mmCIF file of C-alpha atoms and ligand atoms in Angstrom:
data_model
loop_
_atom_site.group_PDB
_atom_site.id
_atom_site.type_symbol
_atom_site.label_atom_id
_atom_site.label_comp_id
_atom_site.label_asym_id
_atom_site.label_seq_id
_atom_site.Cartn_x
_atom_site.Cartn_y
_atom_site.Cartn_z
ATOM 1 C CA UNK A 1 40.266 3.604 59.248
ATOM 2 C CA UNK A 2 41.875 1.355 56.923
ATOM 3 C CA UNK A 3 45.268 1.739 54.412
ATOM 4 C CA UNK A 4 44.480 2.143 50.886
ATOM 5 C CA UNK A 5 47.453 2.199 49.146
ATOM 6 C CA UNK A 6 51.626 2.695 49.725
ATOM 7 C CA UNK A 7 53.537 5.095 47.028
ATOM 8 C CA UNK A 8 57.049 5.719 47.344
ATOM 9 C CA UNK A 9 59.033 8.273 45.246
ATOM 10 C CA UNK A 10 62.858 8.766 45.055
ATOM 11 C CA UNK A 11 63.529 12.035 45.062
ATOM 12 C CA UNK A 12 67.077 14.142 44.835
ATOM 13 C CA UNK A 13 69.732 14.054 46.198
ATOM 14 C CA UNK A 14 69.740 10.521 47.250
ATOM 15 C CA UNK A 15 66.257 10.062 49.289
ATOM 16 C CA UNK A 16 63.083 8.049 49.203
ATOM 17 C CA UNK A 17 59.707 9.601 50.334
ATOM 18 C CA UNK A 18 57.317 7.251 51.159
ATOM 19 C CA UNK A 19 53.401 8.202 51.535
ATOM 20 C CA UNK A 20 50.109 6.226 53.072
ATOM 21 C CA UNK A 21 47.157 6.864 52.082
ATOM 22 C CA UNK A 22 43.549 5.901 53.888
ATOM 23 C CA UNK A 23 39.919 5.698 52.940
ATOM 24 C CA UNK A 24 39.266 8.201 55.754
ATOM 25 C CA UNK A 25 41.486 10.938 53.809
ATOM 26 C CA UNK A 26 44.461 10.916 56.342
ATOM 27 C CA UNK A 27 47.546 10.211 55.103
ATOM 28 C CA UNK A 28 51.017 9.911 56.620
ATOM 29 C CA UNK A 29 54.658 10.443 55.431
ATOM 30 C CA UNK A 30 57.833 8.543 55.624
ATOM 31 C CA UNK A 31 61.031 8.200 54.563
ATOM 32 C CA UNK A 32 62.257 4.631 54.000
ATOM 33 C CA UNK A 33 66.181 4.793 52.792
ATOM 34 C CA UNK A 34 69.234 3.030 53.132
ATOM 35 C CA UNK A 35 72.024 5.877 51.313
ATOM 36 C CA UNK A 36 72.350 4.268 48.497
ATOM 37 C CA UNK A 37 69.979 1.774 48.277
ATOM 38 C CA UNK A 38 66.950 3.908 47.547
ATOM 39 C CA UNK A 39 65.793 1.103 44.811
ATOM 40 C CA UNK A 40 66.253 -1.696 47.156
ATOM 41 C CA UNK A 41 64.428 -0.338 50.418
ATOM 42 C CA UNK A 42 61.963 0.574 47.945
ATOM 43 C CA UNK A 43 61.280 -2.454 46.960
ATOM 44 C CA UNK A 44 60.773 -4.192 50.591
ATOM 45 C CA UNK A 45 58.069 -1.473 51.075
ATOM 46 C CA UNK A 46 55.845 -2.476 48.236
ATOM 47 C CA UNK A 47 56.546 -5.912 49.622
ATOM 48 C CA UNK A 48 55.170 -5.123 52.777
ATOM 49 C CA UNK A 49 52.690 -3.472 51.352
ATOM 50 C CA UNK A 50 50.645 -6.797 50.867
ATOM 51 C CA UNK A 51 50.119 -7.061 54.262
ATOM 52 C CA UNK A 52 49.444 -3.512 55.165
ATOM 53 C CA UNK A 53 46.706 -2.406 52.450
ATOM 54 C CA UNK A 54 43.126 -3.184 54.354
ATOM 55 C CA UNK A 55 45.133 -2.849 57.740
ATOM 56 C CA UNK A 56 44.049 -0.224 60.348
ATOM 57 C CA UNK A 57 46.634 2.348 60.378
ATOM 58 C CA UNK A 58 46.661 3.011 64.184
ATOM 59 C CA UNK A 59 47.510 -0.704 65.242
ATOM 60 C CA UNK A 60 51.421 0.967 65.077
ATOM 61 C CA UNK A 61 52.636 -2.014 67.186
ATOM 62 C CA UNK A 62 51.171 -4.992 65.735
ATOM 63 C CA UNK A 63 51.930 -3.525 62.494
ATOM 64 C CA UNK A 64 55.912 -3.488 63.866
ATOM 65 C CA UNK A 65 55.972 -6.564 65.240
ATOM 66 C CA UNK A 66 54.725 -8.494 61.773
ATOM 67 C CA UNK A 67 56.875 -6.663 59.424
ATOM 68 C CA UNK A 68 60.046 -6.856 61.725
ATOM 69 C CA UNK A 69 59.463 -10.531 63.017
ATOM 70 C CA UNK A 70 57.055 -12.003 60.654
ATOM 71 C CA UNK A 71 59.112 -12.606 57.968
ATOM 72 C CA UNK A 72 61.180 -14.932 59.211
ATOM 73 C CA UNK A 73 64.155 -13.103 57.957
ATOM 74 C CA UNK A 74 64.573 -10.097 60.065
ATOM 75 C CA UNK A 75 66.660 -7.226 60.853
ATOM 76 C CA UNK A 76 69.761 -5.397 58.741
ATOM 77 C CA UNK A 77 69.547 -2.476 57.291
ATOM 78 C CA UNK A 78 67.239 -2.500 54.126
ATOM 79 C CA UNK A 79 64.262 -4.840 56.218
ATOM 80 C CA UNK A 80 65.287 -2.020 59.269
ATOM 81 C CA UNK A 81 64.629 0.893 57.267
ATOM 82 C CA UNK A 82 61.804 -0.310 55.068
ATOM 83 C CA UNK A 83 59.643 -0.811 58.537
ATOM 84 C CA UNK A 84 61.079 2.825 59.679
ATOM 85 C CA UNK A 85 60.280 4.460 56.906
ATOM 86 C CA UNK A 86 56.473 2.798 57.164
ATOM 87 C CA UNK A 87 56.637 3.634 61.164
ATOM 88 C CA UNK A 88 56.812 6.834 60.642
ATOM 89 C CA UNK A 89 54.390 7.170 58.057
ATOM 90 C CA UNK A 90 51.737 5.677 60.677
ATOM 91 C CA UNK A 91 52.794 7.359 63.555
ATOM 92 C CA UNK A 92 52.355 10.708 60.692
ATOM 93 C CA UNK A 93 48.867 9.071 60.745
ATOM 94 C CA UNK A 94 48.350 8.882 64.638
ATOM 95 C CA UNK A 95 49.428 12.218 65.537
ATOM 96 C CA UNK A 96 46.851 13.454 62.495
ATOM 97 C CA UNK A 97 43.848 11.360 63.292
ATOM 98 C CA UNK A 98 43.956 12.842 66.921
ATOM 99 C CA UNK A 99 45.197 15.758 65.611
ATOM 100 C CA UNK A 100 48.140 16.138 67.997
ATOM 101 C CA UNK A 101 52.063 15.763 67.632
ATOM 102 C CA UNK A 102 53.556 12.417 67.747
ATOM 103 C CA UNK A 103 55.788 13.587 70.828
ATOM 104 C CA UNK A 104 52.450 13.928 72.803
ATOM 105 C CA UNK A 105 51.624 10.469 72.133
ATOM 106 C CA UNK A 106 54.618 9.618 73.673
ATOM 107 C CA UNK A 107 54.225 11.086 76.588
ATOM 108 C CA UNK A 108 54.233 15.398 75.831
ATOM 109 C CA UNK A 109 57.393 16.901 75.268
ATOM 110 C CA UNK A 110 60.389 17.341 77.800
ATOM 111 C CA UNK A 111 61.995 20.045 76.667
ATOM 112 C CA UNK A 112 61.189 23.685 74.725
ATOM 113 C CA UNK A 113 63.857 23.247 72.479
ATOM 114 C CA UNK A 114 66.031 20.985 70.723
ATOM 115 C CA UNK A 115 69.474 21.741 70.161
ATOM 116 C CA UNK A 116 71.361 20.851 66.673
ATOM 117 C CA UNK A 117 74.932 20.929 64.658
ATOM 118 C CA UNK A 118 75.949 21.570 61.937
ATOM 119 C CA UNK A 119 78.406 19.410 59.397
ATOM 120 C CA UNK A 120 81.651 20.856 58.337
ATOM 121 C CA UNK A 121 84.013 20.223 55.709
ATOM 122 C CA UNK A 122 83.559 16.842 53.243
ATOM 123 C CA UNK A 123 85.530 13.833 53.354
ATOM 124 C CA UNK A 124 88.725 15.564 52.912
ATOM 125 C CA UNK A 125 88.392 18.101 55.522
ATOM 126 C CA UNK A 126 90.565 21.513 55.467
ATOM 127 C CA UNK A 127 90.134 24.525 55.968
ATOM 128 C CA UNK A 128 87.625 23.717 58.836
ATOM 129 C CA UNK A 129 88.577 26.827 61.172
ATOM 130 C CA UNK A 130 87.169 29.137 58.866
ATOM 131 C CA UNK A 131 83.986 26.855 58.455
ATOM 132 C CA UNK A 132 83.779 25.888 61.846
ATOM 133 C CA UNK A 133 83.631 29.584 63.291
ATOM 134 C CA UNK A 134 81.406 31.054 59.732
ATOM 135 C CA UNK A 135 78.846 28.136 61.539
ATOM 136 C CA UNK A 136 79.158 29.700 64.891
ATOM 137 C CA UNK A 137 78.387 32.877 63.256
ATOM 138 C CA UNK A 138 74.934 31.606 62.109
ATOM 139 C CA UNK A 139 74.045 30.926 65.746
ATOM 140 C CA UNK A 140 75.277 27.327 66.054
ATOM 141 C CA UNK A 141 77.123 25.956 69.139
ATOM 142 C CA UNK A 142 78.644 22.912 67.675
ATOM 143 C CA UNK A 143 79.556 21.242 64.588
ATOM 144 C CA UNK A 144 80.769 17.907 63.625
ATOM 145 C CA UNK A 145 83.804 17.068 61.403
ATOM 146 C CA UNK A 146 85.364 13.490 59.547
ATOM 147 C CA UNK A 147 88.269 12.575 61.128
ATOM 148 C CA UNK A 148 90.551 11.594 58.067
ATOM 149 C CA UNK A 149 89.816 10.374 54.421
ATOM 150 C CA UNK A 150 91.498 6.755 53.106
ATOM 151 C CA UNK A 151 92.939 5.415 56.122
ATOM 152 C CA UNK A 152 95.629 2.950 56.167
ATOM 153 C CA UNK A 153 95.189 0.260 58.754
ATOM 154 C CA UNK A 154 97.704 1.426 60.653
ATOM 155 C CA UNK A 155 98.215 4.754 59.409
ATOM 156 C CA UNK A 156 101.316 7.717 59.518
ATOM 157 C CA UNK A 157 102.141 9.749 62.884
ATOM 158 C CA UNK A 158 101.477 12.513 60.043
ATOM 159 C CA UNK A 159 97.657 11.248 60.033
ATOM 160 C CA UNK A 160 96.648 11.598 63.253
ATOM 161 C CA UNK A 161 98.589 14.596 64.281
ATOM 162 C CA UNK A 162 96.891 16.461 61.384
ATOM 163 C CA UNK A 163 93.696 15.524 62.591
ATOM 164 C CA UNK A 164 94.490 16.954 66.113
ATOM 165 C CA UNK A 165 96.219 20.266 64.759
ATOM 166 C CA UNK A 166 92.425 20.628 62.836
ATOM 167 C CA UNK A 167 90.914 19.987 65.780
ATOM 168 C CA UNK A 168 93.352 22.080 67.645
ATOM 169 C CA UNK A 169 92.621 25.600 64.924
ATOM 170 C CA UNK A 170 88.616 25.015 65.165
ATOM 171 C CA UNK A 171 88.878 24.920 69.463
ATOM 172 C CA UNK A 172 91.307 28.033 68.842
ATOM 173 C CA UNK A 173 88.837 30.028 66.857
ATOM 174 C CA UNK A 174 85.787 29.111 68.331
ATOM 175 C CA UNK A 175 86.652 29.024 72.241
ATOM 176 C CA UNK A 176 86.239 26.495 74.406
ATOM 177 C CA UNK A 177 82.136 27.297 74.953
ATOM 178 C CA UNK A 178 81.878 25.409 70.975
ATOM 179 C CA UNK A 179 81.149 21.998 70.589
ATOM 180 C CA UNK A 180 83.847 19.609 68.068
ATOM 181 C CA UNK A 181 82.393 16.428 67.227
ATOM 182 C CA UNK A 182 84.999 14.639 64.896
ATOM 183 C CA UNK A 183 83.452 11.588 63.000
ATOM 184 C CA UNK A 184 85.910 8.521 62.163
ATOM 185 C CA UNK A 185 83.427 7.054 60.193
ATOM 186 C CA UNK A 186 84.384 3.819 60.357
ATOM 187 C CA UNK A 187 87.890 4.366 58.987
ATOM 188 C CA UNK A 188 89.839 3.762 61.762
ATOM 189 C CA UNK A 189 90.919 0.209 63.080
ATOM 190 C CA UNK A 190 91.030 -0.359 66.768
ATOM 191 C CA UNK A 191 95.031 0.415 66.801
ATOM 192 C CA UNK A 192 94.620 3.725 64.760
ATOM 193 C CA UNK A 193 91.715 5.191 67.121
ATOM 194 C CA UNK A 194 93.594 4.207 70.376
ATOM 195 C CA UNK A 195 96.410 5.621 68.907
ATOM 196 C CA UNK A 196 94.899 9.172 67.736
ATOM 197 C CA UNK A 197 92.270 9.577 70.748
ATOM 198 C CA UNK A 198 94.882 10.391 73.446
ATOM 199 C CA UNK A 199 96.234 13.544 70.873
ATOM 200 C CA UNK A 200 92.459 14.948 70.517
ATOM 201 C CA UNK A 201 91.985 14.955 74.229
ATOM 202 C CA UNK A 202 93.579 18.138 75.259
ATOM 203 C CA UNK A 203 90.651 19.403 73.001
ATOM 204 C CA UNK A 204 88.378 18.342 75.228
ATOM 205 C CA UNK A 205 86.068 17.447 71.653
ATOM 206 C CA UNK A 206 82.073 16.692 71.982
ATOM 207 C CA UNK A 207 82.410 13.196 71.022
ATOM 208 C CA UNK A 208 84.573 10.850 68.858
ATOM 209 C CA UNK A 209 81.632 9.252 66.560
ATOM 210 C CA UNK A 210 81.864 5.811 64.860
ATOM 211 C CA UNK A 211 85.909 4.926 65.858
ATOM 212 C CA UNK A 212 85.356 1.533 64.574
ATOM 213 C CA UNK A 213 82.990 -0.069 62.026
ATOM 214 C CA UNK A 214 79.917 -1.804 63.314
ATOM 215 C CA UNK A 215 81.289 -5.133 62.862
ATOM 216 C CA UNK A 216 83.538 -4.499 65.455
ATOM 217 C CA UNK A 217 81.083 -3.504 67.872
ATOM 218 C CA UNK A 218 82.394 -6.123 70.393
ATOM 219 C CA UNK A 219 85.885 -3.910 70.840
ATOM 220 C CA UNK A 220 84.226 -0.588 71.270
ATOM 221 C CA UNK A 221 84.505 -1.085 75.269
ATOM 222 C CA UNK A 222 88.584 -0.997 74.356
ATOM 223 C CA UNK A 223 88.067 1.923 72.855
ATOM 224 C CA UNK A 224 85.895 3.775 75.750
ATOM 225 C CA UNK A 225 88.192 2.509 78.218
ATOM 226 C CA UNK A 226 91.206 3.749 76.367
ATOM 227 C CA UNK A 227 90.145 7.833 76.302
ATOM 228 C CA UNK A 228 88.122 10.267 78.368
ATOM 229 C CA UNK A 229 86.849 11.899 75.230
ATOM 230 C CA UNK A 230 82.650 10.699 74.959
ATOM 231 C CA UNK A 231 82.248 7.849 72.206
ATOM 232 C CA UNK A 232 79.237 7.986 70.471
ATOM 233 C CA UNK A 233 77.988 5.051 68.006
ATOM 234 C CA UNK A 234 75.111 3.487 65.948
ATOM 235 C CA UNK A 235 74.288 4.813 62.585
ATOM 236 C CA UNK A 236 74.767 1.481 61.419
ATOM 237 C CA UNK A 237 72.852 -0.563 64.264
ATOM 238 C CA UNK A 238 69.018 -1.489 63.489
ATOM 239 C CA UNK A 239 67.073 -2.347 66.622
ATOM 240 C CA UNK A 240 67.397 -2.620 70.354
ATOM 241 C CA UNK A 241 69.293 -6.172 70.254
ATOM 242 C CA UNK A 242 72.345 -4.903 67.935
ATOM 243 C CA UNK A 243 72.406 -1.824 70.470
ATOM 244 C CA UNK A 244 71.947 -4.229 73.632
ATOM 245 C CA UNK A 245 75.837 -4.763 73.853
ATOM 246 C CA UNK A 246 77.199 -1.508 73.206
ATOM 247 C CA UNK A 247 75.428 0.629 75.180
ATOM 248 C CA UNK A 248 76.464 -1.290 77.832
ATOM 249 C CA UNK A 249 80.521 -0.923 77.140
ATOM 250 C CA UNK A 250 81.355 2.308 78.361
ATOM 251 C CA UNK A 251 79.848 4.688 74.786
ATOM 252 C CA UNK A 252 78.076 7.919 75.987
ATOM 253 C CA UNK A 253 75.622 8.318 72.975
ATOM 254 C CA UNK A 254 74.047 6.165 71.035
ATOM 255 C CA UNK A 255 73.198 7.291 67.657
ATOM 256 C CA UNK A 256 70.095 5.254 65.877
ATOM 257 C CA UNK A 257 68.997 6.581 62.709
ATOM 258 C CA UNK A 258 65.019 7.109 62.252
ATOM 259 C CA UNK A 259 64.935 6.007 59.062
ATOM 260 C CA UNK A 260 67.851 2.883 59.804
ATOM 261 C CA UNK A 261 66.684 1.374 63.250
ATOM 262 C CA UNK A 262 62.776 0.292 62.572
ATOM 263 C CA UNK A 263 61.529 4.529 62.837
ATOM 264 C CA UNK A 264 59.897 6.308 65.725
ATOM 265 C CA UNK A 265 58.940 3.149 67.662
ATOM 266 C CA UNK A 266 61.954 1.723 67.870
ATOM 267 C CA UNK A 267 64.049 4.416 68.597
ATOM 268 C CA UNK A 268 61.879 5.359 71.333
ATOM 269 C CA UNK A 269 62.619 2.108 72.809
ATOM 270 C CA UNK A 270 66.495 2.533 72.336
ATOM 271 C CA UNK A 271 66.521 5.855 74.042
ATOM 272 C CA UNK A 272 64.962 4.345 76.682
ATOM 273 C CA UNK A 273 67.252 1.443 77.081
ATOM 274 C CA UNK A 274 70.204 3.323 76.521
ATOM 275 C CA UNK A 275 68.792 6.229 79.453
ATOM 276 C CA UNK A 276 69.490 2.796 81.808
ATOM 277 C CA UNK A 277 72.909 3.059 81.107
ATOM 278 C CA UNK A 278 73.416 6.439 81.734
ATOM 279 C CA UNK A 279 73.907 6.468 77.826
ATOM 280 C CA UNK A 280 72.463 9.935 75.305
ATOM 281 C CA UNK A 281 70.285 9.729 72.893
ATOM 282 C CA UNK A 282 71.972 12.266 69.587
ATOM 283 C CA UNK A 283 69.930 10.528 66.398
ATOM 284 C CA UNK A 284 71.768 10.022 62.866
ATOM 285 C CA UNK A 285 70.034 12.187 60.526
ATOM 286 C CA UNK A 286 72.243 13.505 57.484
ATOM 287 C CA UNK A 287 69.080 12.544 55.474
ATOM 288 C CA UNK A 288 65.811 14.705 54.583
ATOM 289 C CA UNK A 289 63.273 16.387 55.891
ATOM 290 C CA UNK A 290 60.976 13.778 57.015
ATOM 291 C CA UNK A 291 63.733 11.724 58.913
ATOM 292 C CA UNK A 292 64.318 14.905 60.469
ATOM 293 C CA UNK A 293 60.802 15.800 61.553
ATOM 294 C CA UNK A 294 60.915 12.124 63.166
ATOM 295 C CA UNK A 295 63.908 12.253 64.884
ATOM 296 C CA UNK A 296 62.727 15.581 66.519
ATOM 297 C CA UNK A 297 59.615 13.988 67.781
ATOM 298 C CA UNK A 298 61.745 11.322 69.586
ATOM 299 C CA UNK A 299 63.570 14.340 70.814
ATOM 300 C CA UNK A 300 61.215 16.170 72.060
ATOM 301 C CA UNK A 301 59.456 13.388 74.056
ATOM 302 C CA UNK A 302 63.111 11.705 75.579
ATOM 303 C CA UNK A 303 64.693 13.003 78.392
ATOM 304 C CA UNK A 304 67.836 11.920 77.489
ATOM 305 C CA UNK A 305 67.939 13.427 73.788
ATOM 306 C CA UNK A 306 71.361 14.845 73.695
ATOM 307 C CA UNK A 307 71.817 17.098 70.383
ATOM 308 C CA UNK A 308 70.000 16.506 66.799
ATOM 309 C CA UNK A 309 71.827 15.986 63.465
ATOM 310 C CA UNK A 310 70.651 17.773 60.436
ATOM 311 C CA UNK A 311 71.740 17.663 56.709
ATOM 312 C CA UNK A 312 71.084 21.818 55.583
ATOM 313 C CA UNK A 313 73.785 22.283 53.130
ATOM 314 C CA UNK A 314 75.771 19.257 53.833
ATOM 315 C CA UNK A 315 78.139 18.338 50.820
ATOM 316 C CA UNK A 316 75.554 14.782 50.260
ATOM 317 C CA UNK A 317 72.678 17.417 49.208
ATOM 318 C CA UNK A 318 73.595 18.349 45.489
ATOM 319 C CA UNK A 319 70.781 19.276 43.626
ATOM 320 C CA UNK A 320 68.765 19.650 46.069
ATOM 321 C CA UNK A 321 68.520 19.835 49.815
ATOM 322 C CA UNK A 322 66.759 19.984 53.597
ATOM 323 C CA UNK A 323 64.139 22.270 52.478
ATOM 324 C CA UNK A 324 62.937 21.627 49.149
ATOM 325 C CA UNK A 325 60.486 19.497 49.573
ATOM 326 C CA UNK A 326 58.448 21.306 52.283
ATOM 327 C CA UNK A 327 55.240 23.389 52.236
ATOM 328 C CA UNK A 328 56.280 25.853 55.424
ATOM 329 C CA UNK A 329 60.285 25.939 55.952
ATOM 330 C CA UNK A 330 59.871 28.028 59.176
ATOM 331 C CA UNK A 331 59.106 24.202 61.063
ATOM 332 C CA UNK A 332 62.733 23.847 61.054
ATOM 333 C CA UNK A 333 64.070 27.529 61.623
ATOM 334 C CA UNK A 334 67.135 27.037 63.731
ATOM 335 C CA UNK A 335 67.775 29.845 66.235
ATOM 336 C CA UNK A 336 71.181 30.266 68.720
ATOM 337 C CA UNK A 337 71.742 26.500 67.429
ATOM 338 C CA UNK A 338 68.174 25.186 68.677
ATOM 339 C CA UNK A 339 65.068 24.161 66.895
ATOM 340 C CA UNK A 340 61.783 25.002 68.525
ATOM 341 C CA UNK A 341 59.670 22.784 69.814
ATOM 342 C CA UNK A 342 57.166 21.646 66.347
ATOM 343 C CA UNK A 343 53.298 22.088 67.128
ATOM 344 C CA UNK A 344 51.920 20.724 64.495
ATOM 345 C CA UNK A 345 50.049 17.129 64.402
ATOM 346 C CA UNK A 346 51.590 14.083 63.386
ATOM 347 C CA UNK A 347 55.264 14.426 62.498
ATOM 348 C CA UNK A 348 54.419 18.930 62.136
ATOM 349 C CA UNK A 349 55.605 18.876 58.616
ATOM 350 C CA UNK A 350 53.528 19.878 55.459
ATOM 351 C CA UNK A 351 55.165 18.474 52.523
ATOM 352 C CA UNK A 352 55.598 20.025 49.611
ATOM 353 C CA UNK A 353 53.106 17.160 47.303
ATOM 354 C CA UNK A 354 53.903 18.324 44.373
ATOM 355 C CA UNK A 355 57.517 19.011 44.373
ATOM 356 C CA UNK A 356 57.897 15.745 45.453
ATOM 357 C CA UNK A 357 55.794 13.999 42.494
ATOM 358 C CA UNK A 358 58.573 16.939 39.949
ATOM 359 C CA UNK A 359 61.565 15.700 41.552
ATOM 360 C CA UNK A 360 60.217 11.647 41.755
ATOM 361 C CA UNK A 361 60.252 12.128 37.372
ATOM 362 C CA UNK A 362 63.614 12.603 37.829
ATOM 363 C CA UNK A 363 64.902 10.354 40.963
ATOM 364 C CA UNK A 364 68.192 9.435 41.401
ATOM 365 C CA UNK A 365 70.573 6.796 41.170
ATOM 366 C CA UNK A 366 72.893 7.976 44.303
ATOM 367 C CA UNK A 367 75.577 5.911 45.265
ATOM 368 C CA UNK A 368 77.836 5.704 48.112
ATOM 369 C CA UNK A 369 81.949 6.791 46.705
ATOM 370 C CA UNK A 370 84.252 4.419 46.844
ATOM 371 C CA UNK A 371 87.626 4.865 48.545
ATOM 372 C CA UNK A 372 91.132 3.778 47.719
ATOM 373 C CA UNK A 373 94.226 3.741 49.064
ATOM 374 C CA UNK A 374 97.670 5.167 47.233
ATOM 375 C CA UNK A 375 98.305 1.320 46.866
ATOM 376 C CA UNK A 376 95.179 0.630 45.115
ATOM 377 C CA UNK A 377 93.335 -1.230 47.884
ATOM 378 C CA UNK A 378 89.935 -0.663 48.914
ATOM 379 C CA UNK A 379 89.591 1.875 51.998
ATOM 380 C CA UNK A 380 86.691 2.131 54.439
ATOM 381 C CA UNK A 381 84.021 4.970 53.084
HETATM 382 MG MG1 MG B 1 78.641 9.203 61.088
#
């Protein structure tokens, strides 16, 4: 078997598909994105695909090594998620051409069922009581929330006590069997998280998610050392050697993204390395559905996969959301806050071909807001 040809489409509300095609008639489905940077990711595919067209398809590991070493230039996100998104797509491929899911060709599954959350609230979150427990009434068992908006470096007592009296109304109306899993997002400096963990602890929350940006990765064992709440990190990490050092400071999930941190391979090998340090595997996915359909495949075949993210109705999907693009819906029908265990081959997704080529007429030109502060200065997204 032998590639033919790499087409990627952007498609609404901020995603690129991407699709390989072979002479044997197989072909396999990706999504290669950087939020944002649809255009540019897209453009490092069709760049790679000079290599890959005449290549055989199930050579999944040689095919990672060149495109994430052979370059020279390697790593960050755009190079990270143009090989995921291509990873996928031949791991799609795989689990066709021996007509099994990926997650057996890891190993067979682990588990029956995955459990997921839900997203609450946008970046200004209020009102997230009411949300939180209308979520539990559709079955979930835990839902994840940003922890503030524009952040000041070092911020008002008013900031962080707000955040724990929201946190404090969501554990009052859903009881204390719900999961709260409050993002910072990057907003906080060191100072402002050690300073606002301690008041979210009588909570007793899920995890604290991203209390620092990813440049300052090399203080995140402060931070776990400073709280008992669970730290979870990693959106913004690309391969096993930018996770090396933080799973080993104290966090208790790490989060790669399947479409961020070089695709199913990769994050395979992260969950593995992270399972050495008694460390959970919860993958980033507010993206689409074949990110999704990835991630679960991971899931389903590590025994330390924690809890999946998934994007239905959150506030990124305008125009069009988790859904749309697929031929049978019912793969991702979530149930007392689990999804079952997918049983069809490759990634068990049909998608939806020609809604895709509709919505790729139209594409988008997403791009990530940008925050201020009341003095004008630029403030952490
Ligand atoms: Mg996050």
């Amino acid at each position: 078997m032998k590639i033919t040809r790499l087409t990627t489409y952007l498609v609404a509300p901020r995603w690129c598909f991407l699709r390989i095609d072979t002479d044997e008639g197989i072909t396999g489905w990706g999504e290669p994105i950087v939020e944002g940077r649809a255009h540019t990711v897209a453009t490092a595919v069709d760049e790679m695909a000079d290599y890959l067209v005449g290549q055989d398809p199930l050579r999944i590991e040689e095919h990672w090594q060149v495109l994430s070493k052979g370059g020279f230039y390697r790593g960050g996100p755009v190079l990270s998620s143009a090989v995921a998104g291509i990873d996928q797509a031949l791991w799609d491929i795989a689990g066709k051409a021996f007509d099994v899911p990926v997650y057996q060709l890891l190993g067979g599954h682990v588990r029956d069922r995955m459990r997921i959350y839900g997203w609450i609230g946008g970046d200004r979150p209020d009102a997230v009581a009411e949300a939180a427990k209308k979520m539990q009434d559709q079955g979930l068992t835990a839902i994840k929330m940003n922890g503030g908006g524009e952040m000041r470096r070092v911020d008002t007592a008013g900031q962080s006590i707000a955040l724990a009296e929201r946190v404090a109304a969501i554990r009052e109306a859903c009881g204390p069997d719900f999961d709260i899993a409050i993002d910072f997002h990057g907003r906080f400096t060191v100072a402002m998280a050690r300073r606002t963990l301690p008041l979210l602890e009588p909570y007793l929350p899920f995890f604290v998610e991203e209390p620092l940006v990813p440049e300052m990765s090399d203080h995140i064992g402060e931070i776990c050392a400073s709280t008992s709440i669970p730290i979870a990190t990693g959106e913004r990490l690309f391969s096993r050697w930018d996770f090396k050092n933080v799973v080993g400071a104290g966090i208790a999930i790490a989060q790669p993204d399947l479409s961020h941190a070089g695709g199913i391979s990769e994050v395979r090998r992260i969950a593995s390395m992270a399972e050495t340090y008694d460390v959970a595997l919860a993958p980033h996915c507010p993206l689409g559905p074949i990110a999704l359909a990835a991630s679960l495949q991971v899931d389903f075949a590590s025994p330390n996969a924690l809890i999946q993210e998934q994007s239905l109705g959150i506030h990124y999907n305008q125009g069009s959301d988790l859904l749309d693009y697929l031929v049978d819906t019912s793969v991702f029908g979530f149930a007392d806050g689990y999804v079952a265990r997918p049983t069809g081959p490759g990634l068990g997704i049909e998608v939806d071909e020609k809604e895709v080529a509709r919505a790729a007429e139209v594409g988008h030109r997403w791009r990530t807001p940008t925050f201020r502060r009341d003095d004008g200065s630029l403030a952490e997204w």
